[in-house]
Short mmCIF file of C-alpha atoms in Angstrom, two decimals:
data_model
loop_
_atom_site.label_atom_id
_atom_site.label_comp_id
_atom_site.label_asym_id
_atom_site.label_seq_id
_atom_site.Cartn_x
_atom_site.Cartn_y
_atom_site.Cartn_z
CA LEU A 18 -2.66 -5.54 -18.01
CA LEU A 19 -4.05 -7.54 -15.10
CA SER A 20 -7.50 -7.51 -16.70
CA THR A 21 -6.14 -8.73 -20.02
CA ALA A 22 -4.06 -11.45 -18.38
CA TRP A 23 -7.10 -12.59 -16.39
CA TRP A 24 -9.27 -12.62 -19.53
CA LEU A 25 -6.74 -14.76 -21.39
CA SER A 26 -6.30 -17.14 -18.43
CA ASP A 27 -9.92 -17.71 -17.42
CA PRO A 28 -11.22 -20.90 -19.08
CA THR A 29 -14.92 -20.19 -18.45
CA ASP A 30 -17.23 -20.92 -21.37
CA ALA A 31 -19.40 -17.85 -21.91
CA ALA A 32 -22.34 -20.12 -22.77
CA SER A 33 -22.35 -21.37 -19.16
CA LEU A 34 -23.02 -17.86 -17.76
CA THR A 35 -26.79 -18.17 -17.77
CA HIS A 36 -27.72 -16.76 -14.34
CA VAL A 37 -26.61 -14.33 -11.63
CA PHE A 38 -24.69 -16.86 -9.54
CA ALA A 39 -22.69 -18.04 -12.55
CA TRP A 40 -21.69 -14.46 -13.32
CA ARG A 41 -20.88 -13.92 -9.64
CA ALA A 42 -18.45 -16.87 -9.61
CA VAL A 43 -16.50 -15.40 -12.53
CA LEU A 44 -16.57 -11.77 -11.39
CA LEU A 45 -15.49 -12.72 -7.87
CA GLN A 46 -12.33 -14.12 -9.42
CA TYR A 47 -11.74 -11.03 -11.58
CA THR A 48 -12.28 -8.46 -8.82
CA GLY A 49 -10.10 -10.52 -6.47
CA VAL A 50 -7.25 -10.61 -8.99
CA LEU A 51 -7.53 -6.87 -9.59
CA ALA A 52 -7.71 -5.98 -5.89
CA ILE A 53 -4.75 -8.08 -4.74
CA GLY A 54 -2.65 -7.07 -7.76
CA VAL A 55 -2.98 -3.30 -7.35
CA MET A 56 -2.70 -3.54 -3.56
CA ALA A 57 0.58 -5.45 -3.96
CA LEU A 58 1.93 -2.77 -6.28
CA ALA A 59 0.84 -0.04 -3.87
CA LEU A 60 2.78 -1.78 -1.09
CA VAL A 61 5.89 -2.06 -3.26
CA LEU A 62 5.79 1.71 -3.81
CA ALA A 63 5.21 2.27 -0.08
CA VAL A 64 8.74 1.07 0.75
CA ARG A 65 10.14 3.95 -1.34
CA PRO A 66 12.18 2.04 -3.97
CA VAL A 67 14.38 4.75 -5.50
CA VAL A 68 15.08 2.52 -8.51
CA PHE A 69 11.64 3.48 -9.87
CA GLU A 70 12.11 7.25 -9.46
CA PRO A 71 13.51 7.94 -12.97
CA TRP A 72 10.57 6.18 -14.63
CA LEU A 73 7.84 7.51 -12.35
CA GLY A 74 9.07 11.07 -11.98
CA GLY A 75 10.32 11.04 -8.40
CA LEU A 76 9.04 9.90 -5.03
CA ASP A 77 6.24 12.47 -4.85
CA LYS A 78 4.78 11.11 -8.11
CA MET A 79 5.29 7.57 -6.82
CA TYR A 80 3.25 8.39 -3.73
CA ARG A 81 0.53 9.94 -5.85
CA LEU A 82 0.43 6.69 -7.82
CA HIS A 83 0.45 4.79 -4.50
CA LYS A 84 -2.63 6.76 -3.42
CA TRP A 85 -4.56 6.03 -6.62
CA LEU A 86 -3.57 2.37 -6.54
CA GLY A 87 -4.97 2.30 -3.00
CA ILE A 88 -8.21 3.90 -4.19
CA THR A 89 -8.40 1.35 -7.02
CA ALA A 90 -7.82 -1.47 -4.54
CA LEU A 91 -10.59 -0.03 -2.36
CA GLY A 92 -13.01 0.03 -5.29
CA ALA A 93 -12.11 -3.47 -6.46
CA SER A 94 -12.31 -4.84 -2.90
CA LEU A 95 -15.73 -3.28 -2.36
CA ALA A 96 -16.96 -4.76 -5.64
CA HIS A 97 -15.55 -8.15 -4.61
CA TRP A 98 -17.31 -7.99 -1.22
CA LEU A 99 -20.62 -6.86 -2.74
CA LEU A 100 -20.50 -9.72 -5.24
CA ALA A 101 -19.94 -12.12 -2.35
CA VAL A 102 -22.81 -10.95 -0.14
CA VAL A 103 -25.51 -9.18 -2.19
CA PRO A 104 -26.72 -12.07 -4.43
CA SER A 105 -27.06 -14.35 -1.39
CA HIS A 106 -29.07 -11.71 0.48
CA LEU A 107 -31.29 -11.11 -2.54
CA ALA A 108 -31.89 -14.85 -2.85
CA GLY A 109 -32.72 -15.00 0.87
CA LEU A 110 -35.31 -12.26 0.37
CA GLY A 111 -36.79 -14.16 -2.56
CA TRP A 112 -35.98 -11.43 -5.09
CA ILE A 113 -33.83 -13.72 -7.22
CA ARG A 114 -33.66 -17.49 -7.50
CA ARG A 115 -30.61 -19.21 -6.02
CA GLN A 116 -29.09 -21.48 -8.63
CA ALA A 117 -26.24 -23.96 -8.48
CA VAL A 118 -23.02 -23.01 -10.19
CA SER A 119 -21.65 -25.39 -12.79
CA THR A 120 -18.66 -27.35 -11.53
CA SER A 121 -16.79 -26.14 -14.60
CA LEU A 122 -16.76 -22.69 -13.01
CA LEU A 123 -15.18 -24.02 -9.83
CA ARG A 124 -12.90 -26.90 -10.79
CA THR A 125 -9.75 -26.96 -12.87
CA ASP A 126 -9.73 -28.45 -16.32
CA LEU A 127 -6.03 -29.25 -15.96
CA PRO A 128 -5.35 -32.68 -14.41
CA ALA A 129 -1.80 -31.64 -13.52
CA LEU A 130 -3.19 -29.01 -11.12
CA GLU A 131 -5.77 -31.19 -9.40
CA TRP A 132 -3.35 -31.97 -6.56
CA LEU A 133 -3.03 -28.24 -5.81
CA GLN A 134 -6.80 -27.82 -5.80
CA GLN A 135 -7.17 -30.74 -3.41
CA ALA A 136 -4.48 -29.32 -1.09
CA LEU A 137 -6.19 -25.93 -0.90
CA ARG A 138 -9.77 -27.19 -0.56
CA GLY A 139 -9.55 -27.74 3.21
CA GLN A 140 -8.43 -24.14 3.77
CA ARG A 141 -11.24 -22.44 1.86
CA GLY A 142 -13.56 -21.90 4.84
CA MET A 143 -10.88 -20.28 6.97
CA ALA A 144 -9.64 -18.24 3.99
CA VAL A 145 -13.12 -16.79 3.53
CA VAL A 146 -13.38 -15.75 7.20
CA VAL A 147 -9.85 -14.31 7.37
CA GLY A 148 -10.31 -12.50 4.06
CA GLU A 149 -13.58 -10.91 5.21
CA TRP A 150 -12.11 -9.47 8.41
CA ALA A 151 -8.91 -8.41 6.65
CA PHE A 152 -11.11 -6.64 4.11
CA TYR A 153 -12.90 -4.70 6.85
CA LEU A 154 -9.54 -3.65 8.33
CA ALA A 155 -8.14 -2.67 4.94
CA VAL A 156 -11.21 -0.60 4.05
CA LEU A 157 -11.01 1.25 7.37
CA MET A 158 -7.30 2.01 6.86
CA MET A 159 -7.85 3.13 3.26
CA LEU A 160 -10.72 5.43 4.24
CA LEU A 161 -8.64 6.96 7.05
CA ALA A 162 -5.89 7.63 4.51
CA LEU A 163 -8.36 9.76 2.52
CA VAL A 164 -9.53 11.82 5.52
CA ARG A 165 -7.38 14.95 5.49
CA THR A 166 -8.40 15.92 9.03
CA PHE A 167 -7.07 12.67 10.52
CA PRO A 168 -3.91 13.65 12.47
CA TYR A 169 -0.72 12.63 10.68
CA ARG A 170 0.97 11.40 13.88
CA TYR A 171 -1.76 8.76 14.17
CA PHE A 172 -2.08 8.13 10.45
CA PHE A 173 1.49 6.98 9.88
CA LYS A 174 1.18 4.51 12.76
CA VAL A 175 -2.18 2.92 11.89
CA HIS A 176 -1.45 2.92 8.15
CA ARG A 177 1.09 0.15 8.79
CA LEU A 178 -1.82 -2.16 9.60
CA LEU A 179 -2.55 -2.28 5.87
CA ALA A 180 0.59 -4.40 5.50
CA ALA A 181 -0.84 -7.00 7.90
CA ALA A 182 -4.19 -6.86 6.10
CA PHE A 183 -2.43 -7.44 2.78
CA LEU A 184 -0.69 -10.58 4.04
CA ALA A 185 -4.05 -11.99 5.17
CA LEU A 186 -5.72 -11.01 1.89
CA ALA A 187 -2.85 -12.51 -0.12
CA TRP A 188 -3.41 -15.86 1.62
CA HIS A 189 -7.16 -15.48 1.01
CA ALA A 190 -6.48 -14.88 -2.68
CA LEU A 191 -4.01 -17.72 -3.10
CA VAL A 192 -6.40 -20.23 -1.51
CA LEU A 193 -9.53 -19.11 -3.36
CA LEU A 194 -8.06 -18.24 -6.75
CA ARG A 195 -8.82 -20.65 -9.58
CA VAL A 196 -5.80 -22.90 -9.89
CA ASP A 197 -6.08 -22.73 -13.70
CA TYR A 198 -4.81 -19.16 -13.56
CA TRP A 199 -1.36 -20.26 -12.46
CA ALA A 200 -0.89 -22.11 -15.74
CA GLY A 201 -2.00 -19.14 -17.86
CA VAL A 202 -0.45 -15.79 -18.71
CA LEU A 203 -1.79 -14.41 -15.41
CA GLY A 204 0.16 -16.86 -13.25
CA LEU A 205 3.70 -15.46 -13.39
CA PRO A 206 2.93 -11.71 -13.12
CA LEU A 207 0.41 -12.26 -10.34
CA ALA A 208 2.83 -14.50 -8.42
CA LEU A 209 5.59 -11.88 -8.76
CA LEU A 210 3.26 -9.11 -7.63
CA VAL A 211 2.04 -11.01 -4.57
CA LEU A 212 5.60 -12.05 -3.67
CA ALA A 213 6.92 -8.49 -4.02
CA GLY A 214 3.95 -7.13 -2.09
CA GLY A 215 4.50 -9.71 0.66
CA ILE A 216 8.17 -8.79 1.01
CA ALA A 217 7.25 -5.10 1.13
CA ALA A 218 4.56 -5.79 3.75
CA VAL A 219 7.05 -7.63 5.98
CA ARG A 220 9.51 -4.73 5.66
CA VAL A 221 6.77 -2.29 6.66
CA LEU A 222 5.76 -4.37 9.69
CA LEU A 223 9.39 -4.76 10.77
CA ARG A 224 9.93 -1.01 10.24
CA ARG A 225 12.70 -1.67 7.75
CA VAL A 226 11.45 0.74 5.08
CA ALA A 227 14.47 2.50 3.53
CA ALA A 228 16.65 1.26 6.40
CA GLY A 229 19.81 1.73 4.33
CA ARG A 230 18.98 5.34 3.54
CA LYS A 231 18.64 6.61 7.11
CA ALA A 232 21.27 8.55 9.05
CA VAL A 233 21.37 10.08 12.50
CA GLY A 234 22.14 13.78 12.72
CA GLU A 235 22.42 16.55 15.27
CA VAL A 236 21.00 20.07 15.02
CA SER A 237 24.07 22.33 14.99
CA ALA A 238 22.46 25.72 14.31
CA ILE A 239 18.98 27.26 14.35
CA THR A 240 18.10 30.59 12.73
CA ARG A 241 14.61 32.05 13.07
CA HIS A 242 13.25 34.12 10.18
CA GLU A 243 10.28 35.68 11.93
CA ALA A 244 9.00 37.68 8.96
CA VAL A 245 8.34 34.52 6.92
CA HIS A 246 7.63 32.17 9.88
CA THR A 247 10.51 29.89 8.89
CA LEU A 248 13.25 28.03 10.74
CA GLU A 249 16.63 27.59 9.11
CA LEU A 250 18.21 24.40 10.45
CA ALA A 251 21.75 23.15 10.03
CA ILE A 252 22.17 19.44 10.72
CA ASP A 253 25.48 17.61 11.09
CA ILE A 254 25.11 14.05 9.84
CA LYS A 255 26.80 11.58 12.17
CA GLY A 256 26.27 8.49 10.03
CA ARG A 257 26.63 7.66 6.34
CA TRP A 258 25.10 10.12 3.87
CA ALA A 259 25.36 9.45 0.15
CA GLY A 260 25.16 13.13 -0.77
CA HIS A 261 22.40 14.93 -2.65
CA GLN A 262 21.70 17.08 -5.68
CA ALA A 263 19.88 20.38 -6.02
CA GLY A 264 16.14 20.03 -5.69
CA GLN A 265 16.17 16.77 -3.76
CA PHE A 266 14.42 16.30 -0.42
CA ALA A 267 14.70 14.12 2.66
CA PHE A 268 12.39 12.74 5.33
CA VAL A 269 13.34 14.21 8.69
CA THR A 270 12.21 12.81 12.04
CA PHE A 271 12.55 15.46 14.71
CA HIS A 272 10.39 13.60 17.24
CA ALA A 273 9.75 9.84 17.13
CA GLU A 274 6.12 10.16 18.23
CA GLU A 275 5.40 12.45 15.29
CA GLY A 276 7.19 10.46 12.62
CA ALA A 277 9.02 11.61 9.50
CA HIS A 278 8.10 14.66 7.43
CA PRO A 279 9.49 15.52 3.98
CA PHE A 280 11.50 18.73 3.58
CA THR A 281 13.44 20.09 0.61
CA ILE A 282 17.18 20.14 1.26
CA ALA A 283 18.19 23.82 1.19
CA THR A 284 21.99 23.58 1.01
CA PRO A 285 24.42 22.01 -1.47
CA TRP A 286 26.42 18.93 -0.55
CA THR A 287 30.08 19.73 0.04
CA GLY A 288 31.09 16.46 1.69
CA ASP A 289 31.49 17.96 5.16
CA GLY A 290 28.48 16.11 6.60
CA ARG A 291 26.32 19.23 6.99
CA ILE A 292 22.92 19.72 5.36
CA GLY A 293 20.33 22.41 5.88
CA PHE A 294 16.57 22.76 5.79
CA LEU A 295 14.15 25.68 5.70
CA VAL A 296 11.07 24.63 7.67
CA LYS A 297 8.08 26.91 7.26
CA ALA A 298 5.38 26.92 9.97
CA LEU A 299 2.54 25.68 7.78
CA GLY A 300 0.84 23.10 10.00
CA ASP A 301 0.10 22.18 13.59
CA TYR A 302 3.37 20.32 14.01
CA THR A 303 5.76 22.63 12.16
CA ARG A 304 4.44 25.58 14.18
CA THR A 305 5.72 23.90 17.36
CA LEU A 306 9.25 23.19 16.15
CA GLU A 307 10.74 26.56 17.13
CA HIS A 308 9.75 25.85 20.73
CA ARG A 309 10.75 22.17 20.76
CA LEU A 310 14.05 22.10 18.84
CA ARG A 311 17.36 23.02 20.42
CA VAL A 312 20.97 23.01 19.25
CA GLY A 313 22.13 19.48 19.99
CA SER A 314 18.73 17.87 19.33
CA VAL A 315 19.16 14.44 17.71
CA VAL A 316 17.22 13.87 14.49
CA GLN A 317 16.96 11.18 11.83
CA VAL A 318 17.38 12.04 8.16
CA GLU A 319 16.32 9.67 5.36
CA GLY A 320 17.09 10.20 1.73
CA PRO A 321 17.86 11.80 -0.54
CA TYR A 322 14.84 11.45 -2.80
CA GLY A 323 13.57 13.22 -5.87
CA GLN A 324 14.55 13.82 -9.48
#
């Protein structure tokens, strides 16, 4: 949909694309639109909007989509960066001839938007520099997200930096995007995506993700099932809990330095404020819980999620 909207909004005359640098000017715009659009959508899903669960099949499917949107953003961003640097390097080596790009590929054909182009022109140099360094940060964060051996307790902390990178890249995109696009079919959906992504990024940076769905609880009972290496935990919710249905799960924070982990809720909701979890010792962290948790330990429960 973004590609189609870009195609319909770009006013470039195909006859003017006669050399590498002309093609680069157009494809820089396309890859930039694609990268910032899918990254914005990935950030929207990162704040766990339950309103999308019925259409996307639950939060686990939403996070799978979030991951693939991130991978798409990584690919589009890499293509955008390569288009920016490779032709210039090849021209510097004498392998291709540097040619001037027609002003029709850079300037708006709409007189009503000339004021916007003039206002943004003075920011282009800074936008290029900020966008380049934000790109390096974003690529590093995206690659770390794909490394399974990277410890989760560090991952969930550094992954927030992608929100800051997005805000910088959004400014980069808004300054360097062809102003013609805002008057075409691309303008409204792209503006809504960047706005929604920006709001989501601010929520991530302020640690306000799902703030209304979090409750403080206290561990009231612990049962150890040694044969299956599982802890049965009963938690008394001290704050507001909306209740849950069979099959739903919650994010539970047992220790702030470790962050939240998702666990299936193992007891029905009876309105008495008590919920239970079965936590199997499957990883480095869950293996330590039987030694670290005590009756009376304070935890944070976020949810419920799932369809």
